[in-house]
C-alpha positions as a Python dict, from the first residue, in 0.01 Angstrom:
ca = {
    (1, 'M'): (0, 0, 0),
    (2, 'V'): (281, 236, 95),
    (3, 'F'): (466, 139, -223),
    (4, 'E'): (157, 212, -432),
    (5, 'R'): (123, 559, -275),
    (6, 'Q'): (495, 629, -334),
    (7, 'K'): (467, 519, -695),
    (8, 'E'): (158, 736, -746),
    (9, 'A'): (335, 1034, -589),
    (10, 'F'): (640, 978, -814),
    (11, 'F'): (434, 975, -1133),
    (12, 'Q'): (243, 1281, -1014),
    (13, 'R'): (571, 1469, -969),
    (14, 'Q'): (684, 1356, -1317),
    (15, 'L'): (359, 1481, -1467),
    (16, 'V'): (391, 1819, -1293),
    (17, 'A'): (754, 1850, -1408),
    (18, 'A'): (660, 1762, -1765),
    (19, 'S'): (377, 2016, -1769),
    (20, 'A'): (608, 2282, -1627),
    (21, 'E'): (870, 2223, -1897),
    (22, 'P'): (829, 2467, -2187),
    (23, 'Q'): (715, 2321, -2519),
    (24, 'Y'): (1008, 2474, -2709),
    (25, 'S'): (1369, 2529, -2609),
    (26, 'C'): (1385, 2876, -2769),
    (27, 'E'): (1189, 3129, -2973),
    (28, 'V'): (1191, 3174, -3350),
    (29, 'G'): (1443, 3444, -3435),
    (30, 'S'): (1660, 3398, -3126),
    (31, 'P'): (2038, 3341, -3164),
    (32, 'K'): (1993, 2989, -3023),
    (33, 'F'): (1727, 2915, -3284),
    (34, 'Y'): (1945, 3025, -3575),
    (35, 'G'): (2250, 2850, -3428),
    (36, 'L'): (2072, 2516, -3396),
    (37, 'C'): (1919, 2554, -3744),
    (38, 'A'): (2271, 2608, -3880),
    (39, 'F'): (2386, 2297, -3692),
    (40, 'G'): (2099, 2101, -3844),
    (41, 'G'): (2205, 2224, -4187),
    (42, 'L'): (2564, 2119, -4121),
    (43, 'L'): (2456, 1765, -4037),
    (44, 'S'): (2197, 1732, -4313),
    (45, 'C'): (2421, 1852, -4597),
    (46, 'G'): (2755, 1717, -4474),
    (47, 'I'): (2631, 1363, -4403),
    (48, 'T'): (2410, 1322, -4710),
    (49, 'H'): (2652, 1459, -4970),
    (50, 'T'): (2933, 1245, -4831),
    (51, 'A'): (2709, 937, -4839),
    (52, 'V'): (2647, 975, -5215),
    (53, 'V'): (3008, 1046, -5315),
    (54, 'P'): (3023, 733, -5541),
    (55, 'L'): (2718, 854, -5736),
    (56, 'D'): (2855, 1208, -5752),
    (57, 'L'): (3195, 1087, -5872),
    (58, 'V'): (3049, 885, -6161),
    (59, 'K'): (2809, 1168, -6249),
    (60, 'C'): (3100, 1415, -6273),
    (61, 'R'): (3301, 1175, -6489),
    (62, 'I'): (3005, 1122, -6725),
    (63, 'Q'): (2977, 1500, -6764),
    (64, 'V'): (3348, 1556, -6824),
    (65, 'D'): (3429, 1245, -7034),
    (66, 'P'): (3105, 1099, -7177),
    (67, 'G'): (3300, 901, -7436),
    (68, 'K'): (3461, 689, -7165),
    (69, 'Y'): (3193, 691, -6895),
    (70, 'K'): (2868, 614, -7076),
    (71, 'G'): (2629, 545, -6789),
    (72, 'L'): (2590, 511, -6414),
    (73, 'V'): (2634, 134, -6383),
    (74, 'S'): (2906, 101, -6649),
    (75, 'G'): (3080, 411, -6508),
    (76, 'M'): (3091, 260, -6161),
    (77, 'A'): (3218, -71, -6297),
    (78, 'L'): (3492, 104, -6495),
    (79, 'T'): (3594, 315, -6193),
    (80, 'V'): (3625, 3, -5975),
    (81, 'K'): (3813, -182, -6250),
    (82, 'E'): (4069, 98, -6283),
    (83, 'G'): (4115, 194, -5917),
    (84, 'G'): (3942, -63, -5698),
    (85, 'V'): (3641, -5, -5474),
    (86, 'K'): (3833, 266, -5288),
    (87, 'A'): (3829, 477, -5606),
    (88, 'L'): (3454, 532, -5556),
    (89, 'T'): (3531, 733, -5241),
    (90, 'L'): (3763, 984, -5409),
    (91, 'G'): (3680, 1336, -5296),
    (92, 'W'): (3495, 1242, -4978),
    (93, 'A'): (3693, 1482, -4755),
    (94, 'P'): (3636, 1806, -4953),
    (95, 'T'): (3277, 1692, -5002),
    (96, 'F'): (3219, 1659, -4628),
    (97, 'V'): (3393, 1983, -4534),
    (98, 'G'): (3250, 2188, -4821),
    (99, 'Y'): (2890, 2076, -4795),
    (100, 'S'): (2890, 2098, -4416),
    (101, 'M'): (2988, 2463, -4451),
    (102, 'Q'): (2729, 2509, -4723),
    (103, 'G'): (2461, 2353, -4502),
    (104, 'I'): (2530, 2609, -4231),
    (105, 'G'): (2463, 2890, -4477),
    (106, 'K'): (2181, 2722, -4668),
    (107, 'F'): (1955, 2632, -4374),
    (108, 'G'): (2071, 2883, -4113),
    (109, 'F'): (2048, 3184, -4344),
    (110, 'Y'): (1722, 3058, -4498),
    (111, 'E'): (1553, 3071, -4158),
    (112, 'L'): (1706, 3415, -4100),
    (113, 'F'): (1602, 3564, -4434),
    (114, 'K'): (1256, 3407, -4420),
    (115, 'N'): (1198, 3569, -4082),
    (116, 'V'): (1338, 3906, -4198),
    (117, 'Y'): (1137, 3915, -4523),
    (118, 'S'): (823, 3803, -4341),
    (119, 'G'): (864, 4094, -4099),
    (120, 'I'): (912, 4339, -4387),
    (121, 'L'): (603, 4215, -4573),
    (122, 'G'): (374, 4196, -4271),
    (123, 'E'): (144, 3910, -4176),
    (124, 'E'): (-108, 3940, -4459),
    (125, 'N'): (139, 3995, -4744),
    (126, 'A'): (370, 3726, -4608),
    (127, 'Y'): (81, 3482, -4652),
    (128, 'I'): (-32, 3610, -4992),
    (129, 'Y'): (320, 3620, -5137),
    (130, 'R'): (462, 3328, -4938),
    (131, 'T'): (600, 3143, -5242),
    (132, 'S'): (787, 3454, -5355),
    (133, 'M'): (913, 3494, -4999),
    (134, 'Y'): (1043, 3133, -4998),
    (135, 'L'): (1218, 3197, -5331),
    (136, 'A'): (1378, 3522, -5215),
    (137, 'A'): (1489, 3384, -4878),
    (138, 'S'): (1642, 3069, -5027),
    (139, 'A'): (1822, 3262, -5305),
    (140, 'S'): (1967, 3504, -5048),
    (141, 'A'): (2083, 3217, -4827),
    (142, 'E'): (2241, 3023, -5112),
    (143, 'F'): (2437, 3326, -5231),
    (144, 'F'): (2638, 3313, -4909),
    (145, 'A'): (2633, 2934, -4876),
    (146, 'D'): (2811, 2895, -5212),
    (147, 'I'): (3093, 3124, -5104),
    (148, 'F'): (3151, 2877, -4819),
    (149, 'L'): (3129, 2578, -5055),
    (150, 'C'): (3326, 2689, -5361),
    (151, 'P'): (3687, 2621, -5245),
    (152, 'M'): (3610, 2262, -5147),
    (153, 'E'): (3400, 2204, -5460),
    (154, 'S'): (3698, 2307, -5670),
    (155, 'V'): (3923, 2054, -5495),
    (156, 'K'): (3659, 1780, -5507),
    (157, 'V'): (3589, 1799, -5880),
    (158, 'R'): (3959, 1797, -5970),
    (159, 'I'): (4022, 1496, -5749),
    (160, 'Q'): (3733, 1311, -5911),
    (161, 'T'): (3778, 1403, -6278),
    (162, 'T'): (4143, 1487, -6349),
    (163, 'P'): (4358, 1176, -6416),
    (164, 'G'): (4689, 1181, -6233),
    (165, 'W'): (4589, 1471, -6008),
    (166, 'E'): (4606, 1464, -5627),
    (167, 'T'): (4374, 1220, -5450),
    (168, 'T'): (4339, 1385, -5108),
    (169, 'L'): (4222, 1720, -4972),
    (170, 'R'): (4545, 1782, -4780),
    (171, 'A'): (4744, 1749, -5104),
    (172, 'G'): (4493, 1904, -5344),
    (173, 'A'): (4416, 2230, -5165),
    (174, 'P'): (4782, 2337, -5126),
    (175, 'R'): (4845, 2250, -5491),
    (176, 'I'): (4567, 2479, -5614),
    (177, 'M'): (4695, 2759, -5391),
    (178, 'R'): (5051, 2706, -5513),
    (179, 'E'): (4967, 2689, -5884),
    (180, 'E'): (4672, 2929, -5918),
    (181, 'G'): (4646, 3130, -5598),
    (182, 'I'): (4319, 3208, -5423),
    (183, 'N'): (4146, 3258, -5759),
    (184, 'G'): (4183, 2886, -5828),
    (185, 'F'): (3939, 2814, -5547),
    (186, 'Y'): (3678, 3064, -5667),
    (187, 'K'): (3697, 3050, -6047),
    (188, 'G'): (3390, 2826, -6046),
    (189, 'L'): (3185, 3055, -5819),
    (190, 'S'): (2971, 3214, -6092),
    (191, 'P'): (2860, 2883, -6247),
    (192, 'L'): (2822, 2745, -5894),
    (193, 'W'): (2576, 3027, -5820),
    (194, 'A'): (2405, 2952, -6153),
    (195, 'R'): (2367, 2588, -6046),
    (196, 'Q'): (2297, 2618, -5675),
    (197, 'I'): (2073, 2925, -5649),
    (198, 'P'): (1800, 2791, -5885),
    (199, 'Y'): (1846, 2451, -5720),
    (200, 'T'): (1798, 2591, -5370),
    (201, 'M'): (1507, 2814, -5472),
    (202, 'M'): (1333, 2507, -5610),
    (203, 'K'): (1438, 2298, -5311),
    (204, 'F'): (1286, 2527, -5048),
    (205, 'A'): (986, 2669, -5235),
    (206, 'C'): (881, 2332, -5376),
    (207, 'F'): (929, 2166, -5037),
    (208, 'E'): (725, 2428, -4851),
    (209, 'K'): (440, 2414, -5105),
    (210, 'T'): (446, 2032, -5123),
    (211, 'V'): (422, 2003, -4744),
    (212, 'E'): (129, 2246, -4752),
    (213, 'L'): (-49, 2044, -5024),
    (214, 'L'): (20, 1706, -4861),
    (215, 'Y'): (-139, 1814, -4534),
    (216, 'K'): (-429, 1974, -4722),
    (217, 'H'): (-511, 1697, -4972),
    (218, 'V'): (-330, 1373, -4879),
    (219, 'V'): (-276, 1341, -4503),
    (220, 'P'): (-615, 1245, -4355),
    (221, 'K'): (-577, 1452, -4037),
    (222, 'P'): (-440, 1791, -3928),
    (223, 'R'): (-65, 1821, -3867),
    (224, 'S'): (-128, 1887, -3499),
    (225, 'D'): (-288, 1542, -3471),
    (226, 'C'): (2, 1365, -3646),
    (227, 'S'): (277, 1197, -3446),
    (228, 'K'): (635, 1320, -3480),
    (229, 'L'): (712, 1013, -3693),
    (230, 'E'): (418, 1082, -3925),
    (231, 'Q'): (528, 1444, -3960),
    (232, 'L'): (882, 1334, -4047),
    (233, 'A'): (739, 1094, -4309),
    (234, 'V'): (562, 1389, -4474),
    (235, 'T'): (890, 1581, -4458),
    (236, 'F'): (1076, 1297, -4634),
    (237, 'T'): (811, 1264, -4907),
    (238, 'A'): (800, 1637, -4977),
    (239, 'G'): (1180, 1647, -4979),
    (240, 'Y'): (1205, 1375, -5244),
    (241, 'I'): (949, 1544, -5470),
    (242, 'A'): (1135, 1873, -5437),
    (243, 'G'): (1467, 1698, -5509),
    (244, 'V'): (1354, 1567, -5848),
    (245, 'F'): (1266, 1919, -5965),
    (246, 'C'): (1590, 2054, -5816),
    (247, 'A'): (1800, 1812, -6018),
    (248, 'I'): (1632, 1905, -6347),
    (249, 'V'): (1649, 2286, -6316),
    (250, 'S'): (2012, 2293, -6203),
    (251, 'H'): (2167, 2021, -6418),
    (252, 'P'): (2303, 2227, -6713),
    (253, 'A'): (2494, 2455, -6475),
    (254, 'D'): (2617, 2150, -6282),
    (255, 'S'): (2765, 2010, -6606),
    (256, 'I'): (2943, 2340, -6674),
    (257, 'V'): (3089, 2346, -6319),
    (258, 'S'): (3225, 1993, -6364),
    (259, 'K'): (3374, 2077, -6706),
    (260, 'L'): (3521, 2405, -6582),
    (261, 'N'): (3695, 2253, -6280),
    (262, 'A'): (3826, 1963, -6488),
    (263, 'N'): (3981, 2211, -6736),
    (264, 'P'): (4142, 2487, -6524),
    (265, 'G'): (4237, 2699, -6826),
    (266, 'G'): (3886, 2729, -6967),
    (267, 'G'): (3603, 2971, -6904),
    (268, 'V'): (3228, 2942, -6857),
    (269, 'V'): (3138, 3025, -7218),
    (270, 'S'): (3399, 2793, -7368),
    (271, 'A'): (3290, 2510, -7136),
    (272, 'A'): (2927, 2556, -7240),
    (273, 'K'): (3019, 2559, -7611),
    (274, 'E'): (3234, 2249, -7573),
    (275, 'L'): (2956, 2060, -7398),
    (276, 'G'): (2679, 2171, -7632),
    (277, 'F'): (2310, 2163, -7540),
    (278, 'A'): (2284, 1784, -7538),
    (279, 'G'): (2608, 1750, -7344),
    (280, 'M'): (2473, 1970, -7066),
    (281, 'W'): (2211, 1704, -6996),
    (282, 'K'): (2452, 1411, -6975),
    (283, 'G'): (2440, 1240, -6637),
    (284, 'L'): (2087, 1364, -6556),
    (285, 'A'): (1951, 1020, -6459),
    (286, 'P'): (2208, 948, -6186),
    (287, 'R'): (2176, 1307, -6067),
    (288, 'I'): (1796, 1274, -6030),
    (289, 'I'): (1847, 960, -5821),
    (290, 'M'): (2122, 1126, -5620),
    (291, 'I'): (1951, 1462, -5565),
    (292, 'G'): (1606, 1315, -5498),
    (293, 'T'): (1741, 1086, -5227),
    (294, 'L'): (1979, 1351, -5100),
    (295, 'T'): (1715, 1623, -5068),
    (296, 'A'): (1467, 1392, -4896),
    (297, 'L'): (1729, 1283, -4643),
    (298, 'Q'): (1846, 1639, -4589),
    (299, 'W'): (1499, 1758, -4497),
    (300, 'F'): (1446, 1449, -4280),
    (301, 'I'): (1771, 1505, -4088),
    (302, 'Y'): (1709, 1880, -4057),
    (303, 'D'): (1357, 1832, -3926),
    (304, 'S'): (1479, 1557, -3691),
    (305, 'V'): (1735, 1800, -3544),
    (306, 'K'): (1452, 2048, -3484),
    (307, 'V'): (1252, 1778, -3307),
    (308, 'A'): (1550, 1661, -3100),
    (309, 'F'): (1634, 2013, -2979),
    (310, 'R'): (1267, 2111, -2937),
    (311, 'L'): (1288, 2396, -3186),
    (312, 'P'): (966, 2566, -3301),
    (313, 'R'): (830, 2397, -3615),
    (314, 'P'): (543, 2615, -3738),
    (315, 'P'): (257, 2430, -3913),
    (316, 'P'): (175, 2497, -4282),
    (317, 'P'): (67, 2860, -4322),
    (318, 'E'): (-298, 2951, -4279),
    (319, 'M'): (-476, 3265, -4393),
    (320, 'P'): (-463, 3533, -4119),
    (321, 'E'): (-797, 3616, -3957),
    (322, 'S'): (-762, 3981, -4063),
    (323, 'L'): (-733, 3875, -4429),
    (324, 'K'): (-1032, 3641, -4394),
    (325, 'R'): (-1241, 3931, -4263),
    (326, 'K'): (-1131, 4157, -4550),
    (327, 'L'): (-1220, 3894, -4810),
    (328, 'A'): (-1553, 3823, -4642),
    (329, 'A'): (-1639, 4194, -4645),
    (330, 'Q'): (-1580, 4228, -5018),
}
């Protein structure tokens, strides 16, 4: 009897403690919020891009030397035949470092710019023009994220596509600095912006709208009634759909970046002419597989970090009451 009363008292204290604990660990717009969002971006981009290095390596080689590397499966087989299984991991270090840095800028700055632009527009206009706001915030974030990424992307592509070049980050980065100076790390920045900014605009805007539509037309109950696991499943699905569109809109610029970094003496225009229109679309199939999976996992990891650290995760946007009243009065 005494034990039963003690057990009941213990669970009562646990319940009181749980109810006293705040729902979120911080507020939207606080330094802690942006810092943890940046950390989530670091994990989501660094882990996922490193995981698909074999696909990325073969994709880059198809773009640079389509005569030798004719497809995903045959390209992988040829890579293994020439350099062993280890050859499929070439460029993993600059990939991890570069895309971790990019993830900090991509997700951290996206949350920042979305909050800033929403404040500028006001509640009603932020709802009406929300897709434009997603596009502007993601483009602004990616502008800075690519500056973080570009040096490591330059090293990665040369490791993966230039025969006889260095095979490690610690050897490749000093070589570029020695032979070309700081410009060697940033010569691909303009085509990188041309690839990544449309990609990221599609990634965030398409994801946000797909989540909104899934909860409105597919998920049979409100988001608030969904478990955390069900919400993360919606996140993964929306991420994959967004990833397919991302791969398509950014692929020509991706081909130019690969060609440019594989031929240090060339320029953007000459690389585009050498590839031709058809050549810019080489390697699209493996890139759709890679980017679709990658984007879905990135959103899943990012949202999981938000759940783990109890960050605010606002539901899909709803029309403000003030706007409803205005429309009703018309």
